């Protein structure tokens, strides 16, 4: 049976939830590293790259709990260099020059003229100013863990957004520009307004979650029997809140859930069984 694994966007909290959910799946007897396709977006891209390189969820979970990094370095066969890449120093964000106005004028104008063709996140991302924080620590970390080419023996894809057009780019797929895996994962994590875009060959790339919180639908046509999708940016049932922040969060999480359900239904209509795992409000 051919299986696919999709790891959606969700920031730091979402990454913690993803690792916990993957560890739970492992405890139930399924090794997520055995998936024939692994698709990662934003935080899910980092975790997906580690899975594709053979790092088990238990090691990621142990690190989050303050455990030793020796196991991670050993599993990835990278020696002390990989462990050093996970020290707090690796996460020191590097400032770049700020910009004023929309980070992508073309995307901003496009979403203003045709808002119904874009997700709420894409509409917002075009109008936000360009981020001032460098993704270099993310790229460096992934490159140390997975030096050279992409993970062997696994089809790993990571999704980013073309900052000019708003179009989706699936790095690792045959029709995408060739980027080192570190740069591709960093591009998938480049949240507009926070991180600076990743530039390559005259193009700028930002967070793949701007196109879709999960990008589940990129697996259409991949002839998979089962797809397991973990999506931390949506919830099955959204709890009502009274504060303005709660209303905004509910709007985006509801939009994410609806898009996820549409993408899942499209795969199901072509004979693929899809299992959706989403956190409850209490989980977050």
mmCIF file of C-alpha atoms in Angstrom:
data_model
loop_
_atom_site.group_PDB
_atom_site.id
_atom_site.type_symbol
_atom_site.label_atom_id
_atom_site.label_comp_id
_atom_site.label_asym_id
_atom_site.label_seq_id
_atom_site.Cartn_x
_atom_site.Cartn_y
_atom_site.Cartn_z
ATOM 1 C CA UNK A 1 0.000 0.000 0.000
ATOM 2 C CA UNK A 2 1.365 3.391 -1.025
ATOM 3 C CA UNK A 3 1.026 6.040 1.651
ATOM 4 C CA UNK A 4 1.504 9.781 1.848
ATOM 5 C CA UNK A 5 2.143 11.988 4.862
ATOM 6 C CA UNK A 6 1.252 15.683 4.910
ATOM 7 C CA UNK A 7 2.537 17.992 7.659
ATOM 8 C CA UNK A 8 0.863 21.385 7.670
ATOM 9 C CA UNK A 9 1.880 24.838 8.837
ATOM 10 C CA UNK A 10 1.432 26.009 12.392
ATOM 11 C CA UNK A 11 4.389 27.875 13.844
ATOM 12 C CA UNK A 12 6.255 26.839 16.981
ATOM 13 C CA UNK A 13 3.152 25.591 18.797
ATOM 14 C CA UNK A 14 2.043 23.714 15.702
ATOM 15 C CA UNK A 15 5.465 22.089 15.376
ATOM 16 C CA UNK A 16 5.224 20.793 18.937
ATOM 17 C CA UNK A 17 1.774 19.393 18.213
ATOM 18 C CA UNK A 18 3.018 17.767 14.992
ATOM 19 C CA UNK A 19 5.852 16.003 16.790
ATOM 20 C CA UNK A 20 3.505 14.767 19.506
ATOM 21 C CA UNK A 21 1.000 13.506 16.947
ATOM 22 C CA UNK A 22 3.730 11.725 14.972
ATOM 23 C CA UNK A 23 4.982 10.090 18.147
ATOM 24 C CA UNK A 24 1.429 8.915 18.889
ATOM 25 C CA UNK A 25 1.154 7.403 15.402
ATOM 26 C CA UNK A 26 4.440 5.606 15.986
ATOM 27 C CA UNK A 27 3.128 4.233 19.279
ATOM 28 C CA UNK A 28 0.140 2.860 17.346
ATOM 29 C CA UNK A 29 2.470 0.867 15.114
ATOM 30 C CA UNK A 30 2.931 3.067 12.032
ATOM 31 C CA UNK A 31 6.341 4.570 11.323
ATOM 32 C CA UNK A 32 5.829 7.939 9.576
ATOM 33 C CA UNK A 33 9.297 7.631 8.037
ATOM 34 C CA UNK A 34 7.928 4.795 5.893
ATOM 35 C CA UNK A 35 5.625 7.094 3.892
ATOM 36 C CA UNK A 36 6.157 7.018 0.135
ATOM 37 C CA UNK A 37 5.549 10.783 -0.055
ATOM 38 C CA UNK A 38 6.167 13.340 2.661
ATOM 39 C CA UNK A 39 4.887 16.877 2.096
ATOM 40 C CA UNK A 40 5.829 19.610 4.567
ATOM 41 C CA UNK A 41 4.762 23.229 4.805
ATOM 42 C CA UNK A 42 6.404 25.840 7.050
ATOM 43 C CA UNK A 43 6.985 24.202 10.460
ATOM 44 C CA UNK A 44 5.912 20.927 8.865
ATOM 45 C CA UNK A 45 8.719 21.320 6.321
ATOM 46 C CA UNK A 46 11.422 21.154 8.992
ATOM 47 C CA UNK A 47 9.853 18.119 10.631
ATOM 48 C CA UNK A 48 9.212 16.452 7.281
ATOM 49 C CA UNK A 49 12.832 16.913 6.230
ATOM 50 C CA UNK A 50 14.030 15.290 9.456
ATOM 51 C CA UNK A 51 11.614 12.382 9.009
ATOM 52 C CA UNK A 52 12.748 11.888 5.432
ATOM 53 C CA UNK A 53 16.339 11.781 6.653
ATOM 54 C CA UNK A 54 15.485 9.014 9.106
ATOM 55 C CA UNK A 55 15.085 10.934 12.377
ATOM 56 C CA UNK A 56 12.291 9.341 14.467
ATOM 57 C CA UNK A 57 9.626 11.463 16.197
ATOM 58 C CA UNK A 58 10.826 10.195 19.578
ATOM 59 C CA UNK A 59 14.176 11.943 19.092
ATOM 60 C CA UNK A 60 12.491 15.214 18.122
ATOM 61 C CA UNK A 61 10.192 14.914 21.124
ATOM 62 C CA UNK A 62 13.101 14.213 23.465
ATOM 63 C CA UNK A 63 14.876 17.328 22.225
ATOM 64 C CA UNK A 64 11.778 19.459 22.870
ATOM 65 C CA UNK A 65 11.757 18.151 26.432
ATOM 66 C CA UNK A 66 15.389 19.185 26.888
ATOM 67 C CA UNK A 67 16.972 15.830 26.120
ATOM 68 C CA UNK A 68 20.416 15.182 24.678
ATOM 69 C CA UNK A 69 21.158 15.905 21.048
ATOM 70 C CA UNK A 70 23.573 12.997 20.753
ATOM 71 C CA UNK A 71 20.856 10.709 19.462
ATOM 72 C CA UNK A 72 19.891 13.117 16.731
ATOM 73 C CA UNK A 73 23.461 13.517 15.564
ATOM 74 C CA UNK A 74 23.937 9.753 15.556
ATOM 75 C CA UNK A 75 20.751 9.017 13.669
ATOM 76 C CA UNK A 76 21.535 11.574 11.016
ATOM 77 C CA UNK A 77 25.162 10.418 10.862
ATOM 78 C CA UNK A 78 26.355 14.009 10.864
ATOM 79 C CA UNK A 79 28.543 14.003 13.986
ATOM 80 C CA UNK A 80 28.898 16.946 16.276
ATOM 81 C CA UNK A 81 28.207 19.488 13.548
ATOM 82 C CA UNK A 82 24.537 18.579 13.387
ATOM 83 C CA UNK A 83 24.162 18.747 17.138
ATOM 84 C CA UNK A 84 25.804 22.169 17.167
ATOM 85 C CA UNK A 85 23.234 23.302 14.621
ATOM 86 C CA UNK A 86 20.511 22.735 17.186
ATOM 87 C CA UNK A 87 22.004 24.819 19.980
ATOM 88 C CA UNK A 88 20.236 28.061 20.957
ATOM 89 C CA UNK A 89 22.892 30.012 19.037
ATOM 90 C CA UNK A 90 21.522 28.570 15.792
ATOM 91 C CA UNK A 91 18.224 30.338 16.380
ATOM 92 C CA UNK A 92 19.592 33.845 16.768
ATOM 93 C CA UNK A 93 17.656 35.810 14.189
ATOM 94 C CA UNK A 94 19.625 38.050 11.871
ATOM 95 C CA UNK A 95 18.254 41.480 11.034
ATOM 96 C CA UNK A 96 18.056 42.815 7.493
ATOM 97 C CA UNK A 97 17.043 46.284 6.298
ATOM 98 C CA UNK A 98 13.303 46.964 6.747
ATOM 99 C CA UNK A 99 11.018 48.002 3.896
ATOM 100 C CA UNK A 100 7.952 50.217 3.765
ATOM 101 C CA UNK A 101 4.666 49.443 2.078
ATOM 102 C CA UNK A 102 3.492 46.034 0.849
ATOM 103 C CA UNK A 103 6.137 43.349 0.666
ATOM 104 C CA UNK A 104 4.845 42.356 -2.771
ATOM 105 C CA UNK A 105 3.039 45.071 -4.701
ATOM 106 C CA UNK A 106 2.055 42.705 -7.494
ATOM 107 C CA UNK A 107 0.539 40.169 -5.101
ATOM 108 C CA UNK A 108 -1.170 42.936 -3.122
ATOM 109 C CA UNK A 109 -2.803 44.400 -6.234
ATOM 110 C CA UNK A 110 -3.736 40.957 -7.563
ATOM 111 C CA UNK A 111 -5.452 39.936 -4.328
ATOM 112 C CA UNK A 112 -7.246 43.290 -4.108
ATOM 113 C CA UNK A 113 -8.646 42.895 -7.625
ATOM 114 C CA UNK A 114 -9.561 39.212 -7.288
ATOM 115 C CA UNK A 115 -9.793 38.409 -3.564
ATOM 116 C CA UNK A 116 -12.037 35.384 -4.163
ATOM 117 C CA UNK A 117 -9.202 33.641 -6.004
ATOM 118 C CA UNK A 118 -6.860 33.769 -3.030
ATOM 119 C CA UNK A 119 -6.857 32.411 0.501
ATOM 120 C CA UNK A 120 -7.196 34.927 3.374
ATOM 121 C CA UNK A 121 -3.546 34.290 4.219
ATOM 122 C CA UNK A 122 -2.445 35.102 0.678
ATOM 123 C CA UNK A 123 -4.450 38.333 0.697
ATOM 124 C CA UNK A 124 -2.821 39.358 3.966
ATOM 125 C CA UNK A 125 0.693 38.339 2.938
ATOM 126 C CA UNK A 126 0.797 40.611 -0.094
ATOM 127 C CA UNK A 127 -0.020 43.692 1.949
ATOM 128 C CA UNK A 128 2.289 43.008 4.869
ATOM 129 C CA UNK A 129 5.692 44.733 4.720
ATOM 130 C CA UNK A 130 8.655 42.587 3.820
ATOM 131 C CA UNK A 131 9.971 40.728 6.856
ATOM 132 C CA UNK A 132 13.198 41.909 8.474
ATOM 133 C CA UNK A 133 14.440 38.639 9.971
ATOM 134 C CA UNK A 134 16.724 36.291 8.090
ATOM 135 C CA UNK A 135 15.894 32.630 7.514
ATOM 136 C CA UNK A 136 19.622 31.813 7.397
ATOM 137 C CA UNK A 137 19.570 29.947 10.760
ATOM 138 C CA UNK A 138 16.819 27.650 9.449
ATOM 139 C CA UNK A 139 18.637 27.008 6.184
ATOM 140 C CA UNK A 140 21.919 26.383 7.997
ATOM 141 C CA UNK A 141 20.348 23.969 10.459
ATOM 142 C CA UNK A 142 18.663 21.870 7.778
ATOM 143 C CA UNK A 143 21.788 21.900 5.609
ATOM 144 C CA UNK A 144 23.892 20.615 8.514
ATOM 145 C CA UNK A 145 21.461 17.805 9.198
ATOM 146 C CA UNK A 146 20.944 16.924 5.532
ATOM 147 C CA UNK A 147 24.056 18.113 3.671
ATOM 148 C CA UNK A 148 24.275 17.938 -0.081
ATOM 149 C CA UNK A 149 21.248 16.639 -1.921
ATOM 150 C CA UNK A 150 17.735 15.902 -0.734
ATOM 151 C CA UNK A 151 17.034 12.851 1.508
ATOM 152 C CA UNK A 152 17.757 9.602 -0.294
ATOM 153 C CA UNK A 153 15.139 6.884 -0.845
ATOM 154 C CA UNK A 154 12.245 9.190 0.092
ATOM 155 C CA UNK A 155 10.110 11.538 -1.970
ATOM 156 C CA UNK A 156 10.102 14.658 0.208
ATOM 157 C CA UNK A 157 8.456 17.827 -1.024
ATOM 158 C CA UNK A 158 8.292 21.191 0.685
ATOM 159 C CA UNK A 159 5.920 23.936 -0.395
ATOM 160 C CA UNK A 160 6.598 27.665 -0.679
ATOM 161 C CA UNK A 161 4.790 30.598 -2.290
ATOM 162 C CA UNK A 162 6.113 32.743 -5.133
ATOM 163 C CA UNK A 163 6.035 36.205 -3.551
ATOM 164 C CA UNK A 164 5.455 37.934 -6.872
ATOM 165 C CA UNK A 165 2.602 35.875 -8.299
ATOM 166 C CA UNK A 166 1.206 34.155 -5.227
ATOM 167 C CA UNK A 167 1.598 30.831 -7.008
ATOM 168 C CA UNK A 168 2.546 27.632 -5.261
ATOM 169 C CA UNK A 169 6.015 26.120 -5.699
ATOM 170 C CA UNK A 170 6.605 22.499 -4.671
ATOM 171 C CA UNK A 171 10.333 22.138 -4.106
ATOM 172 C CA UNK A 172 11.596 18.619 -4.649
ATOM 173 C CA UNK A 173 9.117 17.974 -7.438
ATOM 174 C CA UNK A 174 10.365 17.687 -11.005
ATOM 175 C CA UNK A 175 8.683 20.910 -12.151
ATOM 176 C CA UNK A 176 10.133 23.140 -9.402
ATOM 177 C CA UNK A 177 13.326 25.219 -9.442
ATOM 178 C CA UNK A 178 16.343 23.365 -8.080
ATOM 179 C CA UNK A 179 17.266 24.620 -4.609
ATOM 180 C CA UNK A 180 19.347 23.051 -1.844
ATOM 181 C CA UNK A 181 17.054 21.487 0.714
ATOM 182 C CA UNK A 182 18.084 23.993 3.387
ATOM 183 C CA UNK A 183 17.042 26.946 1.234
ATOM 184 C CA UNK A 184 13.820 25.225 0.159
ATOM 185 C CA UNK A 185 12.761 24.509 3.745
ATOM 186 C CA UNK A 186 13.697 28.054 4.781
ATOM 187 C CA UNK A 187 11.537 29.421 1.952
ATOM 188 C CA UNK A 188 8.610 27.347 3.171
ATOM 189 C CA UNK A 189 9.079 28.884 6.654
ATOM 190 C CA UNK A 190 9.466 32.530 5.559
ATOM 191 C CA UNK A 191 6.353 34.045 7.150
ATOM 192 C CA UNK A 192 5.542 37.352 5.371
ATOM 193 C CA UNK A 193 5.982 40.395 7.560
ATOM 194 C CA UNK A 194 8.297 38.464 9.874
ATOM 195 C CA UNK A 195 10.978 36.682 7.855
ATOM 196 C CA UNK A 196 12.626 38.144 4.788
ATOM 197 C CA UNK A 197 11.794 36.231 1.585
ATOM 198 C CA UNK A 198 14.247 33.625 0.344
ATOM 199 C CA UNK A 199 15.723 34.816 -2.959
ATOM 200 C CA UNK A 200 16.915 32.436 -5.662
ATOM 201 C CA UNK A 201 17.454 32.963 -9.393
ATOM 202 C CA UNK A 202 15.675 36.304 -9.360
ATOM 203 C CA UNK A 203 12.563 35.015 -7.587
ATOM 204 C CA UNK A 204 11.404 35.577 -4.014
ATOM 205 C CA UNK A 205 9.729 32.846 -1.997
ATOM 206 C CA UNK A 206 7.728 32.985 1.234
ATOM 207 C CA UNK A 207 5.785 30.661 3.520
ATOM 208 C CA UNK A 208 3.911 27.881 1.712
ATOM 209 C CA UNK A 209 1.051 28.266 4.167
ATOM 210 C CA UNK A 210 0.022 31.403 2.292
ATOM 211 C CA UNK A 211 -1.264 29.176 -0.509
ATOM 212 C CA UNK A 212 -2.747 26.443 1.660
ATOM 213 C CA UNK A 213 -2.288 25.583 5.340
ATOM 214 C CA UNK A 214 -1.590 21.955 4.423
ATOM 215 C CA UNK A 215 -1.087 21.800 0.636
ATOM 216 C CA UNK A 216 -2.715 18.386 0.827
ATOM 217 C CA UNK A 217 -3.877 18.674 -2.765
ATOM 218 C CA UNK A 218 -0.340 18.529 -4.201
ATOM 219 C CA UNK A 219 -0.667 14.746 -3.789
ATOM 220 C CA UNK A 220 -3.429 14.609 -6.389
ATOM 221 C CA UNK A 221 -2.368 12.206 -9.132
ATOM 222 C CA UNK A 222 0.352 10.548 -7.051
ATOM 223 C CA UNK A 223 -1.453 7.178 -7.037
ATOM 224 C CA UNK A 224 -1.506 6.864 -3.258
ATOM 225 C CA UNK A 225 -3.798 4.485 -1.421
ATOM 226 C CA UNK A 226 -3.759 6.344 1.890
ATOM 227 C CA UNK A 227 -2.818 9.881 2.899
ATOM 228 C CA UNK A 228 -2.467 10.918 6.538
ATOM 229 C CA UNK A 229 -2.622 14.678 6.987
ATOM 230 C CA UNK A 230 -1.643 16.414 10.230
ATOM 231 C CA UNK A 231 -2.785 20.030 10.129
ATOM 232 C CA UNK A 232 -2.175 22.131 13.261
ATOM 233 C CA UNK A 233 -3.588 25.373 11.814
ATOM 234 C CA UNK A 234 -7.208 24.165 11.788
ATOM 235 C CA UNK A 235 -9.550 22.597 14.321
ATOM 236 C CA UNK A 236 -12.560 20.287 13.773
ATOM 237 C CA UNK A 237 -14.764 22.514 15.956
ATOM 238 C CA UNK A 238 -13.866 26.106 16.731
ATOM 239 C CA UNK A 239 -14.663 27.445 20.189
ATOM 240 C CA UNK A 240 -16.374 30.829 20.349
ATOM 241 C CA UNK A 241 -14.400 33.694 21.864
ATOM 242 C CA UNK A 242 -15.330 37.250 22.776
ATOM 243 C CA UNK A 243 -12.068 39.114 22.259
ATOM 244 C CA UNK A 244 -11.105 40.608 18.870
ATOM 245 C CA UNK A 245 -8.060 38.332 18.762
ATOM 246 C CA UNK A 246 -10.273 35.283 19.308
ATOM 247 C CA UNK A 247 -12.546 36.345 16.452
ATOM 248 C CA UNK A 248 -9.582 36.779 14.102
ATOM 249 C CA UNK A 249 -8.102 33.419 15.104
ATOM 250 C CA UNK A 250 -11.455 31.722 14.605
ATOM 251 C CA UNK A 251 -11.803 33.271 11.143
ATOM 252 C CA UNK A 252 -8.425 31.974 9.956
ATOM 253 C CA UNK A 253 -8.803 28.546 11.576
ATOM 254 C CA UNK A 254 -12.272 28.116 10.077
ATOM 255 C CA UNK A 255 -10.974 29.112 6.645
ATOM 256 C CA UNK A 256 -8.096 26.650 7.050
ATOM 257 C CA UNK A 257 -10.470 23.838 7.984
ATOM 258 C CA UNK A 258 -12.751 24.475 5.021
ATOM 259 C CA UNK A 259 -9.842 24.531 2.597
ATOM 260 C CA UNK A 260 -8.452 21.354 4.145
ATOM 261 C CA UNK A 261 -11.804 19.596 3.750
ATOM 262 C CA UNK A 262 -12.068 20.656 0.099
ATOM 263 C CA UNK A 263 -8.586 19.361 -0.655
ATOM 264 C CA UNK A 264 -9.290 16.093 1.159
ATOM 265 C CA UNK A 265 -12.557 15.601 -0.715
ATOM 266 C CA UNK A 266 -10.808 16.078 -4.062
ATOM 267 C CA UNK A 267 -8.381 13.261 -3.217
ATOM 268 C CA UNK A 268 -11.168 11.003 -1.964
ATOM 269 C CA UNK A 269 -13.096 11.450 -5.186
ATOM 270 C CA UNK A 270 -10.127 9.897 -7.000
ATOM 271 C CA UNK A 271 -10.018 6.836 -4.769
ATOM 272 C CA UNK A 272 -7.477 7.875 -2.133
ATOM 273 C CA UNK A 273 -8.374 7.306 1.493
ATOM 274 C CA UNK A 274 -7.607 10.450 3.506
ATOM 275 C CA UNK A 275 -7.235 10.639 7.292
ATOM 276 C CA UNK A 276 -7.279 14.154 8.748
ATOM 277 C CA UNK A 277 -5.769 14.824 12.167
ATOM 278 C CA UNK A 278 -6.348 18.276 13.660
ATOM 279 C CA UNK A 279 -5.828 19.630 17.167
ATOM 280 C CA UNK A 280 -8.707 20.642 19.384
ATOM 281 C CA UNK A 281 -8.832 24.136 20.813
ATOM 282 C CA UNK A 282 -7.645 22.743 24.150
ATOM 283 C CA UNK A 283 -4.558 21.232 22.485
ATOM 284 C CA UNK A 284 -3.350 24.674 21.517
#
